[in-house]
mmCIF file of C-alpha atoms in Angstrom:
data_model
loop_
_atom_site.group_PDB
_atom_site.id
_atom_site.type_symbol
_atom_site.label_atom_id
_atom_site.label_comp_id
_atom_site.label_asym_id
_atom_site.label_seq_id
_atom_site.Cartn_x
_atom_site.Cartn_y
_atom_site.Cartn_z
ATOM 1 C CA MET A 6 34.970 -9.215 7.957
ATOM 2 C CA ALA A 7 31.272 -7.729 8.983
ATOM 3 C CA GLN A 8 28.607 -7.136 6.703
ATOM 4 C CA PRO A 9 26.705 -4.335 6.403
ATOM 5 C CA SER A 10 23.427 -3.044 7.855
ATOM 6 C CA ASN A 11 19.865 -3.477 5.876
ATOM 7 C CA ALA A 12 20.086 0.482 5.377
ATOM 8 C CA ALA A 13 23.597 0.518 4.414
ATOM 9 C CA ARG A 14 22.612 -1.676 0.842
ATOM 10 C CA LEU A 15 19.878 0.123 0.179
ATOM 11 C CA ALA A 16 21.966 3.938 0.584
ATOM 12 C CA ALA A 17 24.486 2.027 -1.559
ATOM 13 C CA GLN A 18 22.448 1.695 -5.228
ATOM 14 C CA PRO A 19 18.662 2.988 -6.358
ATOM 15 C CA PHE A 20 15.686 1.393 -4.510
ATOM 16 C CA GLU A 21 11.938 0.783 -5.687
ATOM 17 C CA LEU A 22 9.605 0.924 -2.855
ATOM 18 C CA ILE A 23 6.519 -1.580 -2.983
ATOM 19 C CA LEU A 24 3.766 -2.046 -0.326
ATOM 20 C CA SER A 25 0.961 -4.743 -0.719
ATOM 21 C CA SER A 26 -2.138 -5.041 -0.648
ATOM 22 C CA GLY A 27 -3.784 -5.606 3.081
ATOM 23 C CA PHE A 28 -7.414 -3.973 3.715
ATOM 24 C CA PHE A 29 -6.515 -0.987 6.632
ATOM 25 C CA GLY A 30 -2.548 -2.065 6.424
ATOM 26 C CA PHE A 31 -2.108 1.298 4.624
ATOM 27 C CA PHE A 32 -1.064 2.758 8.948
ATOM 28 C CA ALA A 33 1.349 -0.024 8.290
ATOM 29 C CA HIS A 34 3.118 1.095 5.526
ATOM 30 C CA ALA A 35 2.724 4.529 6.611
ATOM 31 C CA GLY A 36 5.052 3.609 8.859
ATOM 32 C CA VAL A 37 7.624 2.390 7.451
ATOM 33 C CA VAL A 38 8.348 4.955 5.206
ATOM 34 C CA ARG A 39 8.277 6.697 8.466
ATOM 35 C CA ALA A 40 11.145 4.940 9.217
ATOM 36 C CA LEU A 41 12.808 5.001 5.580
ATOM 37 C CA GLU A 42 12.437 9.120 5.565
ATOM 38 C CA GLU A 43 14.792 9.612 8.979
ATOM 39 C CA LEU A 44 17.332 6.515 8.632
ATOM 40 C CA GLY A 45 17.195 9.004 5.315
ATOM 41 C CA LEU A 46 16.566 6.275 2.493
ATOM 42 C CA ARG A 47 14.508 7.740 -0.215
ATOM 43 C CA PRO A 48 13.060 5.675 -3.192
ATOM 44 C CA ALA A 49 13.300 6.015 -6.399
ATOM 45 C CA LEU A 50 10.621 4.718 -7.515
ATOM 46 C CA VAL A 51 7.403 3.629 -5.865
ATOM 47 C CA GLY A 52 4.538 1.522 -5.987
ATOM 48 C CA GLY A 53 1.821 -1.705 -5.259
ATOM 49 C CA SER A 54 -1.804 -3.015 -4.453
ATOM 50 C CA SER A 55 -4.451 -1.463 -2.799
ATOM 51 C CA ALA A 56 -3.627 -0.397 0.983
ATOM 52 C CA GLY A 57 0.013 -0.454 -0.692
ATOM 53 C CA ALA A 58 -0.723 2.015 -3.679
ATOM 54 C CA LEU A 59 -2.952 4.070 -1.331
ATOM 55 C CA VAL A 60 0.962 4.605 0.923
ATOM 56 C CA SER A 61 3.311 4.392 -2.525
ATOM 57 C CA GLY A 62 0.583 6.865 -4.016
ATOM 58 C CA MET A 63 0.202 9.377 -1.004
ATOM 59 C CA TRP A 64 4.201 9.667 -1.024
ATOM 60 C CA ALA A 65 5.038 9.451 -5.410
ATOM 61 C CA ALA A 66 2.478 12.791 -4.281
ATOM 62 C CA GLY A 67 4.437 14.563 -2.851
ATOM 63 C CA LEU A 68 3.838 13.938 1.060
ATOM 64 C CA SER A 69 6.940 13.519 3.663
ATOM 65 C CA ALA A 70 5.799 9.835 5.268
ATOM 66 C CA GLU A 71 4.746 12.790 8.724
ATOM 67 C CA ALA A 72 2.183 14.454 6.472
ATOM 68 C CA ILE A 73 0.608 10.415 5.909
ATOM 69 C CA ARG A 74 0.844 9.676 9.296
ATOM 70 C CA ASP A 75 -1.055 12.999 10.212
ATOM 71 C CA ARG A 76 -4.114 11.847 7.661
ATOM 72 C CA LEU A 77 -4.392 8.850 8.288
ATOM 73 C CA PHE A 78 -3.895 9.469 11.849
ATOM 74 C CA SER A 79 -7.649 12.198 10.843
ATOM 75 C CA LEU A 80 -8.818 9.338 9.400
ATOM 76 C CA ARG A 81 -13.342 9.065 10.689
ATOM 77 C CA ARG A 82 -15.164 6.347 9.536
ATOM 78 C CA GLU A 83 -17.950 8.864 8.586
ATOM 79 C CA ASP A 84 -14.801 10.238 6.021
ATOM 80 C CA PHE A 85 -15.137 7.674 3.321
ATOM 81 C CA TRP A 86 -18.505 5.477 4.362
ATOM 82 C CA ASP A 87 -21.154 6.207 1.877
ATOM 83 C CA PRO A 88 -22.784 3.352 1.809
ATOM 84 C CA HIS A 89 -25.251 2.863 -1.855
ATOM 85 C CA PRO A 90 -26.674 0.329 -4.324
ATOM 86 C CA GLY A 91 -24.840 -1.167 -6.271
ATOM 87 C CA LEU A 92 -22.210 -3.734 -6.955
ATOM 88 C CA GLY A 93 -20.558 -2.793 -3.306
ATOM 89 C CA LEU A 94 -21.618 -1.369 -0.184
ATOM 90 C CA LEU A 95 -19.978 2.038 -0.399
ATOM 91 C CA ARG A 96 -20.233 4.168 -3.292
ATOM 92 C CA GLY A 97 -16.722 5.604 -3.169
ATOM 93 C CA ARG A 98 -17.755 9.354 -4.226
ATOM 94 C CA LEU A 99 -16.918 10.336 -0.610
ATOM 95 C CA PHE A 100 -12.989 8.487 -0.629
ATOM 96 C CA ARG A 101 -11.977 10.525 -3.724
ATOM 97 C CA GLU A 102 -12.929 13.090 -2.996
ATOM 98 C CA ARG A 103 -11.099 12.732 0.451
ATOM 99 C CA LEU A 104 -8.189 11.677 -2.666
ATOM 100 C CA GLU A 105 -8.301 14.132 -4.416
ATOM 101 C CA ARG A 106 -7.920 17.476 -1.230
ATOM 102 C CA VAL A 107 -5.242 15.186 0.787
ATOM 103 C CA LEU A 108 -3.073 14.828 -2.322
ATOM 104 C CA ASP A 109 -0.149 17.087 -3.786
ATOM 105 C CA ALA A 110 -0.063 16.220 -7.572
ATOM 106 C CA SER A 111 -3.165 15.158 -9.512
ATOM 107 C CA THR A 112 -1.720 12.575 -12.371
ATOM 108 C CA PHE A 113 0.811 10.936 -12.861
ATOM 109 C CA ALA A 114 2.602 12.807 -14.269
ATOM 110 C CA ALA A 115 3.180 15.389 -11.988
ATOM 111 C CA CYS A 116 4.504 12.959 -9.060
ATOM 112 C CA ARG A 117 8.333 12.692 -7.320
ATOM 113 C CA ALA A 118 9.257 9.439 -8.225
ATOM 114 C CA PRO A 119 7.947 7.396 -11.316
ATOM 115 C CA PHE A 120 4.793 5.781 -9.342
ATOM 116 C CA HIS A 121 3.001 2.866 -10.442
ATOM 117 C CA ALA A 122 -0.689 1.128 -8.497
ATOM 118 C CA SER A 123 -2.033 -2.390 -9.516
ATOM 119 C CA VAL A 124 -5.491 -2.657 -10.188
ATOM 120 C CA TYR A 125 -8.174 -5.631 -11.326
ATOM 121 C CA ASP A 126 -9.726 -6.298 -14.437
ATOM 122 C CA PRO A 127 -12.888 -7.985 -12.977
ATOM 123 C CA VAL A 128 -14.392 -9.053 -16.708
ATOM 124 C CA ARG A 129 -10.768 -10.066 -18.192
ATOM 125 C CA ARG A 130 -9.624 -11.943 -15.128
ATOM 126 C CA ARG A 131 -6.088 -9.753 -15.318
ATOM 127 C CA VAL A 132 -4.650 -7.069 -13.083
ATOM 128 C CA ARG A 133 -3.804 -4.303 -15.049
ATOM 129 C CA VAL A 134 -0.364 -1.718 -14.229
ATOM 130 C CA VAL A 135 -1.744 1.919 -14.135
ATOM 131 C CA THR A 136 1.639 4.161 -14.960
ATOM 132 C CA GLU A 137 -0.054 6.899 -16.276
ATOM 133 C CA GLY A 138 -3.309 9.592 -16.172
ATOM 134 C CA ALA A 139 -5.277 10.737 -13.292
ATOM 135 C CA LEU A 140 -3.727 9.521 -9.761
ATOM 136 C CA ALA A 141 -6.657 9.670 -7.608
ATOM 137 C CA PRO A 142 -8.862 7.460 -9.596
ATOM 138 C CA ALA A 143 -6.752 5.117 -9.618
ATOM 139 C CA ILE A 144 -5.444 4.756 -6.332
ATOM 140 C CA GLN A 145 -9.148 5.026 -5.418
ATOM 141 C CA ALA A 146 -9.569 1.478 -7.842
ATOM 142 C CA SER A 147 -6.812 -0.184 -6.573
ATOM 143 C CA CYS A 148 -8.556 0.381 -2.779
ATOM 144 C CA ALA A 149 -11.730 -0.939 -4.711
ATOM 145 C CA VAL A 150 -11.983 -4.230 -2.188
ATOM 146 C CA PRO A 151 -14.706 -6.425 -3.876
ATOM 147 C CA LEU A 152 -18.404 -6.383 -2.219
ATOM 148 C CA LEU A 153 -17.395 -3.649 0.042
ATOM 149 C CA PHE A 154 -16.605 -0.684 -3.000
ATOM 150 C CA HIS A 155 -18.145 0.035 -6.196
ATOM 151 C CA PRO A 156 -15.512 -1.224 -8.708
ATOM 152 C CA VAL A 157 -14.212 2.426 -10.958
ATOM 153 C CA TRP A 158 -13.747 2.856 -13.833
ATOM 154 C CA ILE A 159 -11.064 4.298 -15.913
ATOM 155 C CA ASP A 160 -10.546 3.775 -19.683
ATOM 156 C CA GLY A 161 -14.360 2.409 -20.158
ATOM 157 C CA ARG A 162 -13.992 -0.437 -18.271
ATOM 158 C CA PRO A 163 -14.558 -1.346 -14.448
ATOM 159 C CA TYR A 164 -11.856 -2.156 -12.046
ATOM 160 C CA VAL A 165 -11.243 -3.586 -8.301
ATOM 161 C CA ASP A 166 -8.228 -3.762 -5.725
ATOM 162 C CA GLY A 167 -5.783 -4.734 -7.417
ATOM 163 C CA GLY A 168 -4.634 -6.858 -4.619
ATOM 164 C CA VAL A 169 -7.190 -9.790 -5.943
ATOM 165 C CA ALA A 170 -4.563 -10.862 -8.428
ATOM 166 C CA ASP A 171 -1.515 -9.322 -7.598
ATOM 167 C CA ARG A 172 -1.528 -9.142 -2.940
ATOM 168 C CA PRO A 173 2.263 -8.219 -3.216
ATOM 169 C CA GLY A 174 2.104 -5.140 -6.475
ATOM 170 C CA LEU A 175 4.147 -6.045 -7.573
ATOM 171 C CA GLN A 176 3.500 -6.929 -11.406
ATOM 172 C CA GLY A 177 4.328 -3.380 -12.062
ATOM 173 C CA ALA A 178 7.831 -3.748 -10.415
ATOM 174 C CA HIS A 179 10.361 -2.979 -12.900
ATOM 175 C CA ALA A 180 12.681 -6.399 -13.592
ATOM 176 C CA SER A 181 16.164 -4.827 -13.225
ATOM 177 C CA ASP A 182 15.696 -2.648 -9.751
ATOM 178 C CA ARG A 183 16.948 -3.552 -6.361
ATOM 179 C CA VAL A 184 13.714 -3.643 -4.521
ATOM 180 C CA PHE A 185 12.721 -3.093 -0.923
ATOM 181 C CA PHE A 186 9.294 -4.536 0.004
ATOM 182 C CA HIS A 187 6.692 -5.250 2.387
ATOM 183 C CA HIS A 188 4.728 -7.386 2.773
ATOM 184 C CA LEU A 189 1.634 -7.425 5.467
ATOM 185 C CA ALA A 190 0.940 -11.093 6.318
ATOM 186 C CA SER A 191 -2.659 -11.454 5.468
ATOM 187 C CA ARG A 192 -4.718 -13.001 8.344
ATOM 188 C CA SER A 193 -8.084 -12.759 5.976
ATOM 189 C CA PRO A 194 -11.004 -15.271 6.474
ATOM 190 C CA TRP A 195 -11.371 -14.254 2.469
ATOM 191 C CA ARG A 196 -7.900 -15.875 1.794
ATOM 192 C CA ARG A 197 -7.901 -20.204 2.112
ATOM 193 C CA PRO A 198 -5.372 -21.606 3.895
ATOM 194 C CA GLY A 199 -1.731 -23.055 1.572
ATOM 195 C CA SER A 200 -2.981 -20.260 -0.576
ATOM 196 C CA PRO A 201 0.070 -19.028 -3.202
ATOM 197 C CA SER A 202 -1.312 -15.469 -2.204
ATOM 198 C CA MET A 203 -0.225 -15.600 1.338
ATOM 199 C CA GLU A 204 3.170 -16.604 0.789
ATOM 200 C CA ILE A 205 6.577 -14.769 1.189
ATOM 201 C CA PRO A 206 6.730 -13.476 -2.348
ATOM 202 C CA ALA A 207 10.842 -14.300 -3.584
ATOM 203 C CA ARG A 208 12.051 -12.069 -6.522
ATOM 204 C CA GLU A 209 16.290 -11.925 -7.707
ATOM 205 C CA ARG A 210 17.599 -8.432 -6.456
ATOM 206 C CA MET A 211 14.447 -7.821 -3.439
ATOM 207 C CA THR A 212 14.863 -7.328 0.238
ATOM 208 C CA THR A 213 11.836 -7.675 1.953
ATOM 209 C CA LEU A 214 10.081 -7.159 5.596
ATOM 210 C CA VAL A 215 7.545 -8.916 7.246
ATOM 211 C CA VAL A 216 6.478 -7.271 10.800
ATOM 212 C CA ARG A 217 4.654 -9.708 12.997
ATOM 213 C CA ASP A 218 2.026 -8.935 15.337
ATOM 214 C CA LEU A 219 0.606 -5.838 13.088
ATOM 215 C CA PRO A 220 -2.370 -4.321 15.624
ATOM 216 C CA ARG A 221 -6.170 -5.063 13.278
ATOM 217 C CA VAL A 222 -7.567 -2.664 11.383
ATOM 218 C CA GLY A 223 -10.163 -1.840 9.792
ATOM 219 C CA PRO A 224 -13.655 0.324 9.380
ATOM 220 C CA PHE A 225 -14.535 -0.420 12.784
ATOM 221 C CA ARG A 226 -11.276 -0.251 14.377
ATOM 222 C CA LEU A 227 -10.134 2.400 12.971
ATOM 223 C CA PRO A 228 -8.311 4.184 16.917
ATOM 224 C CA ALA A 229 -5.667 0.829 16.263
ATOM 225 C CA GLY A 230 -4.450 2.036 13.235
ATOM 226 C CA ARG A 231 -1.859 3.780 16.008
ATOM 227 C CA ARG A 232 -0.511 1.282 17.343
ATOM 228 C CA ALA A 233 -0.048 -0.626 13.698
ATOM 229 C CA PHE A 234 2.165 2.416 12.394
ATOM 230 C CA GLU A 235 4.184 2.617 15.956
ATOM 231 C CA ARG A 236 4.653 -1.054 15.746
ATOM 232 C CA ALA A 237 5.857 -0.800 12.230
ATOM 233 C CA ARG A 238 7.922 2.177 12.454
ATOM 234 C CA ASP A 239 9.947 1.039 15.496
ATOM 235 C CA ALA A 240 10.310 -2.224 14.041
ATOM 236 C CA THR A 241 11.525 -1.227 10.113
ATOM 237 C CA ARG A 242 13.956 1.230 11.763
ATOM 238 C CA ALA A 243 15.080 -1.899 14.010
ATOM 239 C CA ALA A 244 15.679 -4.254 11.062
ATOM 240 C CA LEU A 245 16.801 -1.695 8.565
ATOM 241 C CA LEU A 246 20.236 -1.227 11.596
ATOM 242 C CA ARG A 247 19.851 -4.825 11.893
ATOM 243 C CA PRO A 248 23.180 -6.256 9.304
ATOM 244 C CA VAL A 249 21.858 -8.591 6.312
ATOM 245 C CA ALA A 250 21.151 -12.032 7.005
ATOM 246 C CA SER A 251 19.083 -13.292 4.340
ATOM 247 C CA PRO A 252 16.760 -11.319 1.739
ATOM 248 C CA VAL A 253 13.714 -11.775 4.599
ATOM 249 C CA VAL A 254 13.646 -9.179 7.712
ATOM 250 C CA GLU A 255 11.450 -10.560 9.857
ATOM 251 C CA ALA A 256 10.861 -8.082 12.303
#
């Protein structure tokens, strides 16, 4: 008997979409979400860390994958580049202002689907999964790469990029949920070879997508974001239409 496709398996029951951290990997994440929408696959819950929190948060706040793509494609370095003395190169005010303009919801409660963002408390040295309150500060904090952005204060405490200690963004995933997870393979020089953060995580009831050969994107390489989006969208669509073979799908 032929195996069902990965898309058919996802369509059979509600699933949670989790997107990992990965610097400027939000272009690739947006391509994954676009492929899901094209195939009529809508997650019941979403979440992630850093770049993953940005895209899943924008989707939860009401933006379609097409709208997310358009917002990202229009991004210029001067839209978020605001150097200022402090615990990081960039103040983050421009990033926050841009988030507040593009989000269709201002709070977690107003989102169209439950959303969670992992952030890291550098003082207590632990991850906090944010699930309520104002949306923009939580997304900003999850994206606040240490030394690049100043920490973001929430409820009187400073927070930085959730990928520091929860690179997959899975700490907020519900234990009983089926999960579709997009793992951005890290090529960061800051990650030591053999680091657990570089490994593809394993979890019951989880299908993991790994898209290889994504173009590298960064604050000085934003034009490559279009190619990363297109590569991720096309690879995700092809992977979802293939029969189920293993919990990890490489494309």
